């Protein structure tokens, strides 16, 4: 199974400041079809998860443009350009290239300083 | 309003069984591949099972293989997860969900708690 490793696991951020979360996979996530199926999910406190980013850098509907995804191969990053109070929660990367199983990272908890 | 409405959670003894349901509201389920994802208390997300839109393919996490069965009834717009031989480490909130791999679309149910305890 592909192991997804996130860092940091806890990220205190000042409102209005940027934040960055790293996600590394134990093997390349480039699929034989040429696509890289790396997703980012957000889970706000007490809520169901929702996807923010698919295929490394594509934002889902309704996702603010302060969220961006980048990376390739085994190294990926989720960036929040200016953190807002609404961004508090846990962020997970998930790979859908080598499955089953689809595997999640451990999660990164974003909180306001 | 497009949503997935879950039901069927609860408390069950070790070795017992439970069936979770996930009903589509505001859309038809028959075009969508579906997943179950779970989250143990205070822990991260774990993918559990997948079923193709027409039910032709099913996949499971090793941790539930042979004990859990995913199924669907597209005529009722409902997804199911039958859980047998439940163990304490199956205690979790279970979410049904669907997402497109290459397009902007995902929907998650509200989650249902399953507690395995004597």
mmCIF file of C-alpha atoms in Angstrom:
data_model
loop_
_atom_site.group_PDB
_atom_site.id
_atom_site.type_symbol
_atom_site.label_atom_id
_atom_site.label_comp_id
_atom_site.label_asym_id
_atom_site.label_seq_id
_atom_site.Cartn_x
_atom_site.Cartn_y
_atom_site.Cartn_z
ATOM 1 C CA UNK A 1 0.000 0.000 0.000
ATOM 2 C CA UNK A 2 1.086 3.583 -0.647
ATOM 3 C CA UNK A 3 1.968 5.389 2.562
ATOM 4 C CA UNK A 4 1.124 9.092 2.709
ATOM 5 C CA UNK A 5 3.153 11.177 5.169
ATOM 6 C CA UNK A 6 2.095 14.698 6.085
ATOM 7 C CA UNK A 7 4.024 17.418 7.887
ATOM 8 C CA UNK A 8 3.594 19.191 10.114
ATOM 9 C CA UNK A 9 0.875 17.391 12.052
ATOM 10 C CA UNK A 10 -0.013 20.594 13.900
ATOM 11 C CA UNK A 11 0.117 24.053 12.367
ATOM 12 C CA UNK A 12 -0.641 27.150 14.459
ATOM 13 C CA UNK A 13 -1.111 30.126 12.140
ATOM 14 C CA UNK A 14 -1.750 33.828 12.594
ATOM 15 C CA UNK A 15 -4.860 35.147 10.855
ATOM 16 C CA UNK A 16 -3.964 36.659 7.510
ATOM 17 C CA UNK A 17 -0.672 34.802 7.295
ATOM 18 C CA UNK A 18 0.139 32.009 4.846
ATOM 19 C CA UNK A 19 0.195 28.314 5.716
ATOM 20 C CA UNK A 20 1.749 25.351 3.975
ATOM 21 C CA UNK A 21 1.240 21.603 4.430
ATOM 22 C CA UNK A 22 3.519 18.972 2.931
ATOM 23 C CA UNK A 23 2.477 15.509 1.801
ATOM 24 C CA UNK A 24 4.874 12.821 0.624
ATOM 25 C CA UNK A 25 3.987 9.454 -0.860
ATOM 26 C CA UNK A 26 6.013 6.261 -0.575
ATOM 27 C CA UNK A 27 5.942 5.870 -4.360
ATOM 28 C CA UNK A 28 5.273 8.044 -7.363
ATOM 29 C CA UNK A 29 1.624 8.959 -7.790
ATOM 30 C CA UNK A 30 1.830 9.308 -11.560
ATOM 31 C CA UNK A 31 -0.769 6.951 -13.017
ATOM 32 C CA UNK A 32 -0.222 4.971 -16.205
ATOM 33 C CA UNK A 33 -2.752 7.316 -17.855
ATOM 34 C CA UNK A 34 -0.423 10.255 -17.161
ATOM 35 C CA UNK A 35 -2.542 11.819 -14.438
ATOM 36 C CA UNK A 36 -1.553 12.223 -10.792
ATOM 37 C CA UNK A 37 -4.473 11.445 -8.494
ATOM 38 C CA UNK A 38 -3.546 13.408 -5.404
ATOM 39 C CA UNK A 39 -6.395 15.013 -3.481
ATOM 40 C CA UNK A 40 -6.653 17.326 -0.490
ATOM 41 C CA UNK A 41 -9.590 17.210 1.929
ATOM 42 C CA UNK A 42 -10.636 19.608 4.673
ATOM 43 C CA UNK A 43 -12.520 18.558 7.793
ATOM 44 C CA UNK A 44 -13.808 21.394 9.899
ATOM 45 C CA UNK A 45 -14.576 20.634 13.578
ATOM 46 C CA UNK A 46 -17.715 18.540 13.900
ATOM 47 C CA UNK A 47 -18.267 18.333 10.146
ATOM 48 C CA UNK A 48 -17.925 15.773 7.385
ATOM 49 C CA UNK A 49 -14.837 16.062 5.211
ATOM 50 C CA UNK A 50 -14.993 17.870 1.890
ATOM 51 C CA UNK A 51 -12.550 17.811 -0.966
ATOM 52 C CA UNK A 52 -10.635 20.992 -1.746
ATOM 53 C CA UNK A 53 -8.217 19.907 -4.457
ATOM 54 C CA UNK A 54 -8.150 17.066 -7.004
ATOM 55 C CA UNK A 55 -5.379 15.960 -9.354
ATOM 56 C CA UNK A 56 -2.741 17.932 -7.436
ATOM 57 C CA UNK A 57 -3.824 21.462 -8.262
ATOM 58 C CA UNK A 58 -7.474 21.650 -9.341
ATOM 59 C CA UNK A 59 -9.831 23.392 -6.940
ATOM 60 C CA UNK A 60 -13.262 21.922 -6.274
ATOM 61 C CA UNK A 61 -16.391 24.007 -6.724
ATOM 62 C CA UNK A 62 -16.796 26.719 -4.138
ATOM 63 C CA UNK A 63 -13.240 26.442 -2.834
ATOM 64 C CA UNK A 64 -11.713 29.893 -2.291
ATOM 65 C CA UNK A 65 -8.745 30.743 -4.480
ATOM 66 C CA UNK A 66 -6.587 31.290 -1.399
ATOM 67 C CA UNK A 67 -6.228 27.474 -1.431
ATOM 68 C CA UNK A 68 -3.738 26.070 -3.919
ATOM 69 C CA UNK A 69 -2.136 22.712 -4.519
ATOM 70 C CA UNK A 70 1.150 21.890 -6.179
ATOM 71 C CA UNK A 71 3.736 19.161 -6.535
ATOM 72 C CA UNK A 72 4.619 16.149 -8.583
ATOM 73 C CA UNK A 73 5.800 12.574 -8.278
ATOM 74 C CA UNK A 74 6.020 11.972 -4.545
ATOM 75 C CA UNK A 75 6.065 15.491 -3.090
ATOM 76 C CA UNK A 76 2.969 17.660 -2.791
ATOM 77 C CA UNK A 77 1.968 20.856 -1.019
ATOM 78 C CA UNK A 78 -1.256 22.538 0.012
ATOM 79 C CA UNK A 79 -0.947 26.282 0.551
ATOM 80 C CA UNK A 80 -3.335 28.760 2.086
ATOM 81 C CA UNK A 81 -2.300 32.224 0.996
ATOM 82 C CA UNK A 82 -3.989 34.075 3.876
ATOM 83 C CA UNK A 83 -5.505 32.011 6.669
ATOM 84 C CA UNK A 84 -9.017 32.918 7.768
ATOM 85 C CA UNK A 85 -10.898 31.762 10.869
ATOM 86 C CA UNK A 86 -13.055 29.546 8.645
ATOM 87 C CA UNK A 87 -9.961 27.515 7.682
ATOM 88 C CA UNK A 88 -9.536 25.946 11.132
ATOM 89 C CA UNK A 89 -9.719 22.166 10.904
ATOM 90 C CA UNK A 90 -7.790 19.104 9.836
ATOM 91 C CA UNK A 91 -6.403 18.726 6.320
ATOM 92 C CA UNK A 92 -5.737 15.364 4.711
ATOM 93 C CA UNK A 93 -3.971 14.396 1.520
ATOM 94 C CA UNK A 94 -5.210 11.244 -0.200
ATOM 95 C CA UNK A 95 -3.902 9.282 -3.145
ATOM 96 C CA UNK A 96 -6.182 7.660 -5.700
ATOM 97 C CA UNK A 97 -3.510 6.439 -8.124
ATOM 98 C CA UNK A 98 -2.540 3.033 -6.687
ATOM 99 C CA UNK A 99 -5.691 1.538 -5.290
ATOM 100 C CA UNK A 100 -7.258 -0.297 -3.642
ATOM 101 C CA UNK A 101 -6.738 0.960 -1.074
ATOM 102 C CA UNK A 102 -7.022 4.711 -1.469
ATOM 103 C CA UNK A 103 -4.805 6.002 1.341
ATOM 104 C CA UNK A 104 -4.926 9.144 3.447
ATOM 105 C CA UNK A 105 -2.186 11.021 5.226
ATOM 106 C CA UNK A 106 -2.355 11.298 9.018
ATOM 107 C CA UNK A 107 -3.909 14.744 8.877
ATOM 108 C CA UNK A 108 -2.616 18.229 9.719
ATOM 109 C CA UNK A 109 -4.481 20.246 12.315
ATOM 110 C CA UNK A 110 -4.615 23.944 11.469
ATOM 111 C CA UNK A 111 -5.415 26.274 14.340
ATOM 112 C CA UNK A 112 -5.262 29.990 14.935
ATOM 113 C CA UNK A 113 -2.508 31.295 17.199
ATOM 114 C CA UNK B 1 -30.780 20.074 -2.278
ATOM 115 C CA UNK B 2 -28.225 17.460 -3.229
ATOM 116 C CA UNK B 3 -27.211 15.356 -0.243
ATOM 117 C CA UNK B 4 -26.462 11.903 1.117
ATOM 118 C CA UNK B 5 -28.513 10.941 4.177
ATOM 119 C CA UNK B 6 -27.099 8.201 6.370
ATOM 120 C CA UNK B 7 -28.797 5.901 8.861
ATOM 121 C CA UNK B 8 -28.237 2.642 10.683
ATOM 122 C CA UNK B 9 -25.485 3.308 13.191
ATOM 123 C CA UNK B 10 -25.587 2.344 16.840
ATOM 124 C CA UNK B 11 -24.100 0.207 19.581
ATOM 125 C CA UNK B 12 -23.391 -3.457 18.903
ATOM 126 C CA UNK B 13 -21.578 -6.173 20.827
ATOM 127 C CA UNK B 14 -18.295 -7.646 19.571
ATOM 128 C CA UNK B 15 -19.032 -10.310 16.996
ATOM 129 C CA UNK B 16 -22.331 -8.688 16.087
ATOM 130 C CA UNK B 17 -23.624 -7.235 12.842
ATOM 131 C CA UNK B 18 -24.950 -3.902 11.649
ATOM 132 C CA UNK B 19 -26.112 -2.504 8.321
ATOM 133 C CA UNK B 20 -25.523 1.113 7.379
ATOM 134 C CA UNK B 21 -27.576 2.895 4.744
ATOM 135 C CA UNK B 22 -26.858 5.979 2.674
ATOM 136 C CA UNK B 23 -29.714 7.467 0.651
ATOM 137 C CA UNK B 24 -29.287 10.000 -2.118
ATOM 138 C CA UNK B 25 -31.563 13.018 -1.950
ATOM 139 C CA UNK B 26 -31.942 15.509 -4.779
ATOM 140 C CA UNK B 27 -30.079 13.370 -7.288
ATOM 141 C CA UNK B 28 -29.976 9.858 -8.640
ATOM 142 C CA UNK B 29 -27.311 7.576 -7.238
ATOM 143 C CA UNK B 30 -27.065 5.333 -10.297
ATOM 144 C CA UNK B 31 -24.445 7.429 -12.098
ATOM 145 C CA UNK B 32 -21.992 7.576 -9.230
ATOM 146 C CA UNK B 33 -19.263 5.338 -7.897
ATOM 147 C CA UNK B 34 -19.518 5.278 -4.106
ATOM 148 C CA UNK B 35 -17.168 4.939 -1.143
ATOM 149 C CA UNK B 36 -17.353 4.277 2.569
ATOM 150 C CA UNK B 37 -14.755 6.068 4.698
ATOM 151 C CA UNK B 38 -14.444 5.776 8.478
ATOM 152 C CA UNK B 39 -12.885 7.759 11.291
ATOM 153 C CA UNK B 40 -12.111 6.218 14.680
ATOM 154 C CA UNK B 41 -12.566 8.554 17.650
ATOM 155 C CA UNK B 42 -9.849 11.209 17.611
ATOM 156 C CA UNK B 43 -8.164 9.599 14.605
ATOM 157 C CA UNK B 44 -7.757 10.250 10.904
ATOM 158 C CA UNK B 45 -9.704 9.123 7.863
ATOM 159 C CA UNK B 46 -9.547 5.531 6.612
ATOM 160 C CA UNK B 47 -10.943 4.414 3.269
ATOM 161 C CA UNK B 48 -13.109 1.295 3.783
ATOM 162 C CA UNK B 49 -14.844 0.201 0.601
ATOM 163 C CA UNK B 50 -15.804 1.131 -2.960
ATOM 164 C CA UNK B 51 -18.541 0.103 -5.370
ATOM 165 C CA UNK B 52 -18.847 0.980 -9.055
ATOM 166 C CA UNK B 53 -21.959 2.870 -10.194
ATOM 167 C CA UNK B 54 -23.505 -0.276 -11.646
ATOM 168 C CA UNK B 55 -22.284 -2.529 -8.833
ATOM 169 C CA UNK B 56 -19.913 -4.408 -11.129
ATOM 170 C CA UNK B 57 -16.745 -3.780 -9.083
ATOM 171 C CA UNK B 58 -16.247 -3.802 -5.335
ATOM 172 C CA UNK B 59 -13.054 -3.218 -3.355
ATOM 173 C CA UNK B 60 -12.279 -3.325 0.349
ATOM 174 C CA UNK B 61 -9.597 -2.301 2.786
ATOM 175 C CA UNK B 62 -7.698 -5.303 4.130
ATOM 176 C CA UNK B 63 -8.915 -4.443 7.631
ATOM 177 C CA UNK B 64 -12.543 -5.212 6.675
ATOM 178 C CA UNK B 65 -12.192 -7.715 3.840
ATOM 179 C CA UNK B 66 -14.276 -10.812 4.438
ATOM 180 C CA UNK B 67 -16.320 -9.114 7.174
ATOM 181 C CA UNK B 68 -17.903 -6.104 5.430
ATOM 182 C CA UNK B 69 -20.004 -6.101 2.262
ATOM 183 C CA UNK B 70 -20.761 -3.011 0.215
ATOM 184 C CA UNK B 71 -23.861 -3.043 -1.959
ATOM 185 C CA UNK B 72 -26.332 -0.706 -3.590
ATOM 186 C CA UNK B 73 -29.906 -0.582 -4.812
ATOM 187 C CA UNK B 74 -30.018 2.019 -7.561
ATOM 188 C CA UNK B 75 -33.799 1.693 -7.838
ATOM 189 C CA UNK B 76 -33.936 3.025 -4.283
ATOM 190 C CA UNK B 77 -30.969 5.428 -4.684
ATOM 191 C CA UNK B 78 -29.422 3.783 -1.642
ATOM 192 C CA UNK B 79 -25.967 2.505 -0.732
ATOM 193 C CA UNK B 80 -25.383 -0.059 2.004
ATOM 194 C CA UNK B 81 -22.582 -1.387 4.163
ATOM 195 C CA UNK B 82 -23.244 -4.694 5.890
ATOM 196 C CA UNK B 83 -20.786 -5.194 8.733
ATOM 197 C CA UNK B 84 -20.355 -8.637 10.281
ATOM 198 C CA UNK B 85 -18.005 -9.983 12.966
ATOM 199 C CA UNK B 86 -17.600 -6.498 14.367
ATOM 200 C CA UNK B 87 -14.629 -5.779 16.602
ATOM 201 C CA UNK B 88 -13.845 -3.027 19.074
ATOM 202 C CA UNK B 89 -11.430 -1.454 16.594
ATOM 203 C CA UNK B 90 -14.303 -0.996 14.119
ATOM 204 C CA UNK B 91 -15.679 1.697 16.426
ATOM 205 C CA UNK B 92 -15.813 4.812 14.256
ATOM 206 C CA UNK B 93 -17.899 7.383 12.470
ATOM 207 C CA UNK B 94 -18.686 5.964 9.034
ATOM 208 C CA UNK B 95 -19.159 8.297 6.073
ATOM 209 C CA UNK B 96 -20.571 7.477 2.671
ATOM 210 C CA UNK B 97 -19.159 9.640 -0.098
ATOM 211 C CA UNK B 98 -18.786 10.067 -3.797
ATOM 212 C CA UNK B 99 -16.200 12.049 -5.685
ATOM 213 C CA UNK B 100 -15.109 12.430 -9.288
ATOM 214 C CA UNK B 101 -11.415 11.768 -9.803
ATOM 215 C CA UNK B 102 -11.062 14.256 -12.638
ATOM 216 C CA UNK B 103 -13.845 16.788 -12.135
ATOM 217 C CA UNK B 104 -14.930 19.164 -9.415
ATOM 218 C CA UNK B 105 -17.555 17.175 -7.557
ATOM 219 C CA UNK B 106 -17.828 15.471 -4.203
ATOM 220 C CA UNK B 107 -20.643 14.765 -1.762
ATOM 221 C CA UNK B 108 -20.363 13.306 1.743
ATOM 222 C CA UNK B 109 -23.000 11.993 4.085
ATOM 223 C CA UNK B 110 -23.376 13.425 7.555
ATOM 224 C CA UNK B 111 -21.685 10.414 9.144
ATOM 225 C CA UNK B 112 -23.068 7.741 11.425
ATOM 226 C CA UNK B 113 -21.469 6.459 14.619
ATOM 227 C CA UNK B 114 -20.837 2.765 15.098
ATOM 228 C CA UNK B 115 -19.782 1.661 18.576
ATOM 229 C CA UNK B 116 -18.654 -1.906 19.179
ATOM 230 C CA UNK B 117 -18.693 -2.613 22.886
ATOM 231 C CA UNK B 118 -19.912 -5.194 25.359
#
